[in-house]
């Protein structure tokens, strides 16, 4: 199960994998991943055991389908 939250003011989305991710729960982040078209940035969040727990999308409107943004929880 994935939960998508979207902030239209900054055009950022967060996809939590499995359950909501608490602030500070990500032990490690991998930055600087670009989409194939070079639009937006993708950041992967990992827990202390090295499991992916969330995906942050900067420039989300260029990375997500419009129907996914419409279904997302707006923050």
Tab-separated table of N, CA and C in Angstrom:
chain	number	residue	atom	x	y	z
A	1	UNK	N	0.845	-1.180	0.000
A	1	UNK	CA	0.000	0.000	0.000
A	1	UNK	C	0.889	1.242	0.000
A	2	UNK	N	0.524	2.207	-0.815
A	2	UNK	CA	1.265	3.456	-0.865
A	2	UNK	C	0.316	4.615	-0.584
A	3	UNK	N	0.826	5.605	0.092
A	3	UNK	CA	0.073	6.797	0.412
A	3	UNK	C	0.813	7.979	-0.200
A	4	UNK	N	0.109	8.778	-1.013
A	4	UNK	CA	0.736	9.938	-1.653
A	4	UNK	C	0.188	11.206	-1.017
A	5	UNK	N	1.099	12.072	-0.561
A	5	UNK	CA	0.733	13.398	-0.070
A	5	UNK	C	1.339	14.415	-1.030
A	6	UNK	N	0.570	15.463	-1.345
A	6	UNK	CA	1.028	16.463	-2.316
A	6	UNK	C	0.862	17.856	-1.735
A	7	UNK	N	1.898	18.672	-1.880
A	7	UNK	CA	1.867	20.068	-1.460
A	7	UNK	C	1.940	20.937	-2.707
A	8	UNK	N	0.798	21.492	-3.144
A	8	UNK	CA	0.796	22.272	-4.383
A	8	UNK	C	1.586	23.580	-4.295
A	9	UNK	N	1.753	24.133	-3.094
A	9	UNK	CA	2.485	25.389	-2.953
A	9	UNK	C	3.946	25.257	-3.356
A	10	UNK	N	4.537	24.091	-3.105
A	10	UNK	CA	5.949	23.868	-3.445
A	10	UNK	C	6.108	22.803	-4.529
A	11	UNK	N	4.981	22.273	-5.034
A	11	UNK	CA	4.967	21.233	-6.073
A	11	UNK	C	5.839	20.040	-5.668
A	12	UNK	N	5.583	19.556	-4.444
A	12	UNK	CA	6.325	18.407	-3.930
A	12	UNK	C	5.342	17.332	-3.478
A	13	UNK	N	5.733	16.093	-3.651
A	13	UNK	CA	4.903	14.966	-3.219
A	13	UNK	C	5.760	14.011	-2.410
A	14	UNK	N	5.096	13.288	-1.511
A	14	UNK	CA	5.781	12.268	-0.737
A	14	UNK	C	4.985	10.980	-0.847
A	15	UNK	N	5.651	9.919	-1.235
A	15	UNK	CA	5.022	8.607	-1.357
A	15	UNK	C	5.580	7.744	-0.234
A	16	UNK	N	4.728	7.426	0.735
A	16	UNK	CA	5.120	6.544	1.834
A	16	UNK	C	4.829	5.114	1.402
A	17	UNK	N	5.773	4.235	1.629
A	17	UNK	CA	5.623	2.841	1.227
A	17	UNK	C	5.220	2.018	2.444
A	18	UNK	N	4.053	1.411	2.376
A	18	UNK	CA	3.585	0.539	3.439
A	18	UNK	C	2.800	1.250	4.521
A	19	UNK	N	3.322	2.344	5.032
A	19	UNK	CA	2.649	3.093	6.094
A	19	UNK	C	3.209	4.512	6.106
A	20	UNK	N	2.561	5.374	6.868
A	20	UNK	CA	3.035	6.754	6.967
A	20	UNK	C	4.422	6.784	7.598
A	21	UNK	N	5.253	7.689	7.134
A	21	UNK	CA	6.611	7.845	7.644
A	21	UNK	C	6.609	9.018	8.618
A	22	UNK	N	7.048	8.765	9.826
A	22	UNK	CA	7.103	9.807	10.855
A	22	UNK	C	8.270	10.751	10.588
A	23	UNK	N	8.138	12.027	10.963
A	23	UNK	CA	9.254	12.960	10.810
A	23	UNK	C	10.508	12.427	11.507
A	24	UNK	N	11.609	12.468	10.822
A	24	UNK	CA	12.871	12.006	11.375
A	24	UNK	C	13.097	10.504	11.301
A	25	UNK	N	12.120	9.765	10.774
A	25	UNK	CA	12.248	8.308	10.706
A	25	UNK	C	13.255	7.863	9.653
A	26	UNK	N	13.439	8.649	8.617
A	26	UNK	CA	14.404	8.284	7.578
A	26	UNK	C	15.815	8.429	8.127
A	27	UNK	N	16.553	7.328	8.132
A	27	UNK	CA	17.921	7.340	8.647
A	27	UNK	C	18.904	7.805	7.585
A	28	UNK	N	18.577	7.532	6.317
A	28	UNK	CA	19.460	7.875	5.208
A	28	UNK	C	18.621	8.339	4.027
A	29	UNK	N	19.140	9.310	3.296
A	29	UNK	CA	18.481	9.780	2.077
A	29	UNK	C	19.462	9.733	0.915
A	30	UNK	N	18.942	9.390	-0.253
A	30	UNK	CA	19.727	9.441	-1.489
A	30	UNK	C	19.105	10.542	-2.339
A	31	UNK	N	19.892	11.593	-2.604
A	31	UNK	CA	19.440	12.769	-3.355
A	31	UNK	C	19.951	12.723	-4.789
A	32	UNK	N	19.428	13.640	-5.580
A	32	UNK	CA	19.999	13.892	-6.899
A	32	UNK	C	19.581	12.950	-8.003
A	33	UNK	N	18.544	12.162	-7.785
A	33	UNK	CA	18.057	11.280	-8.847
A	33	UNK	C	17.148	12.110	-9.751
A	34	UNK	N	17.379	12.063	-11.032
A	34	UNK	CA	16.577	12.805	-12.017
A	34	UNK	C	15.719	11.848	-12.825
A	35	UNK	N	14.596	12.362	-13.309
A	35	UNK	CA	13.737	11.558	-14.176
A	35	UNK	C	14.424	11.391	-15.534
A	36	UNK	N	13.969	10.450	-16.357
A	36	UNK	CA	14.565	10.279	-17.683
A	36	UNK	C	14.530	11.553	-18.536
A	37	UNK	N	13.525	12.416	-18.316
A	37	UNK	CA	13.433	13.670	-19.068
A	37	UNK	C	14.206	14.803	-18.394
A	38	UNK	N	14.797	14.527	-17.223
A	38	UNK	CA	15.566	15.547	-16.521
A	38	UNK	C	14.730	16.546	-15.767
A	39	UNK	N	13.448	16.239	-15.550
A	39	UNK	CA	12.560	17.151	-14.838
A	39	UNK	C	12.386	16.682	-13.404
A	40	UNK	N	12.431	17.582	-12.468
A	40	UNK	CA	12.201	17.250	-11.073
A	40	UNK	C	13.364	16.489	-10.456
A	41	UNK	N	13.227	16.249	-9.162
A	41	UNK	CA	14.236	15.489	-8.429
A	41	UNK	C	13.531	14.426	-7.600
A	42	UNK	N	14.152	13.278	-7.476
A	42	UNK	CA	13.622	12.168	-6.708
A	42	UNK	C	14.584	11.892	-5.560
A	43	UNK	N	14.033	11.799	-4.345
A	43	UNK	CA	14.831	11.535	-3.156
A	43	UNK	C	14.285	10.259	-2.509
A	44	UNK	N	15.151	9.295	-2.252
A	44	UNK	CA	14.751	8.053	-1.609
A	44	UNK	C	15.070	8.118	-0.126
A	45	UNK	N	14.111	7.727	0.718
A	45	UNK	CA	14.309	7.656	2.166
A	45	UNK	C	14.444	6.201	2.588
A	46	UNK	N	15.444	5.913	3.400
A	46	UNK	CA	15.697	4.565	3.910
A	46	UNK	C	15.603	4.565	5.429
A	47	UNK	N	15.121	3.466	6.007
A	47	UNK	CA	15.127	3.340	7.460
A	47	UNK	C	16.499	2.864	7.935
A	48	UNK	N	16.643	2.690	9.234
A	48	UNK	CA	17.937	2.313	9.812
A	48	UNK	C	18.417	0.939	9.343
A	49	UNK	N	17.494	0.088	8.886
A	49	UNK	CA	17.860	-1.238	8.393
A	49	UNK	C	18.155	-1.256	6.888
A	50	UNK	N	18.038	-0.090	6.243
A	50	UNK	CA	18.340	0.006	4.819
A	50	UNK	C	17.170	-0.265	3.890
A	51	UNK	N	15.944	-0.294	4.437
A	51	UNK	CA	14.756	-0.507	3.604
A	51	UNK	C	14.218	0.829	3.104
A	52	UNK	N	13.751	0.862	1.869
A	52	UNK	CA	13.126	2.069	1.335
A	52	UNK	C	11.788	2.252	2.036
A	53	UNK	N	11.583	3.431	2.635
A	53	UNK	CA	10.334	3.706	3.330
A	53	UNK	C	9.537	4.833	2.687
A	54	UNK	N	10.184	5.606	1.809
A	54	UNK	CA	9.467	6.698	1.177
A	54	UNK	C	10.234	7.291	0.013
A	55	UNK	N	9.482	7.986	-0.821
A	55	UNK	CA	10.042	8.629	-2.010
A	55	UNK	C	9.511	10.054	-2.049
A	56	UNK	N	10.413	11.022	-2.066
A	56	UNK	CA	10.020	12.425	-2.173
A	56	UNK	C	10.234	12.876	-3.618
A	57	UNK	N	9.265	13.607	-4.146
A	57	UNK	CA	9.343	14.104	-5.517
A	57	UNK	C	9.281	15.625	-5.501
A	58	UNK	N	10.338	16.269	-5.958
A	58	UNK	CA	10.364	17.717	-6.114
A	58	UNK	C	10.093	18.004	-7.582
A	59	UNK	N	9.180	18.935	-7.841
A	59	UNK	CA	8.701	19.117	-9.206
A	59	UNK	C	7.711	18.008	-9.538
A	60	UNK	N	6.909	17.663	-8.560
A	60	UNK	CA	6.017	16.495	-8.654
A	60	UNK	C	5.055	16.550	-9.832
A	61	UNK	N	4.602	17.736	-10.212
A	61	UNK	CA	3.636	17.819	-11.307
A	61	UNK	C	4.221	17.368	-12.635
A	62	UNK	N	5.550	17.356	-12.754
A	62	UNK	CA	6.172	16.864	-13.980
A	62	UNK	C	6.545	15.378	-13.865
A	63	UNK	N	6.458	14.820	-12.650
A	63	UNK	CA	6.855	13.430	-12.427
A	63	UNK	C	5.672	12.484	-12.222
A	64	UNK	N	4.539	13.019	-11.759
A	64	UNK	CA	3.358	12.197	-11.511
A	64	UNK	C	2.283	12.450	-12.562
A	65	UNK	N	1.464	11.446	-12.790
A	65	UNK	CA	0.299	11.633	-13.667
A	65	UNK	C	-0.690	12.545	-12.956
A	66	UNK	N	-1.429	13.348	-13.698
A	66	UNK	CA	-2.381	14.290	-13.091
A	66	UNK	C	-3.423	13.569	-12.250
A	67	UNK	N	-3.853	12.385	-12.657
A	67	UNK	CA	-4.856	11.652	-11.867
A	67	UNK	C	-4.285	11.188	-10.523
A	68	UNK	N	-2.986	10.926	-10.463
A	68	UNK	CA	-2.362	10.562	-9.183
A	68	UNK	C	-2.298	11.767	-8.253
A	69	UNK	N	-2.010	12.931	-8.802
A	69	UNK	CA	-1.992	14.151	-7.993
A	69	UNK	C	-3.394	14.467	-7.491
A	70	UNK	N	-4.400	14.287	-8.342
A	70	UNK	CA	-5.783	14.555	-7.937
A	70	UNK	C	-6.229	13.625	-6.803
A	71	UNK	N	-5.757	12.396	-6.782
A	71	UNK	CA	-6.123	11.430	-5.737
A	71	UNK	C	-5.288	11.593	-4.464
A	72	UNK	N	-4.182	12.325	-4.560
A	72	UNK	CA	-3.273	12.476	-3.418
A	72	UNK	C	-3.911	13.311	-2.316
A	73	UNK	N	-3.470	13.057	-1.098
A	73	UNK	CA	-3.868	13.882	0.036
A	73	UNK	C	-3.122	15.205	-0.094
A	74	UNK	N	-3.842	16.325	-0.054
A	74	UNK	CA	-3.211	17.636	-0.157
A	74	UNK	C	-2.828	18.121	1.235
A	75	UNK	N	-1.597	18.613	1.342
A	75	UNK	CA	-1.106	19.122	2.638
A	75	UNK	C	-0.877	20.606	2.567
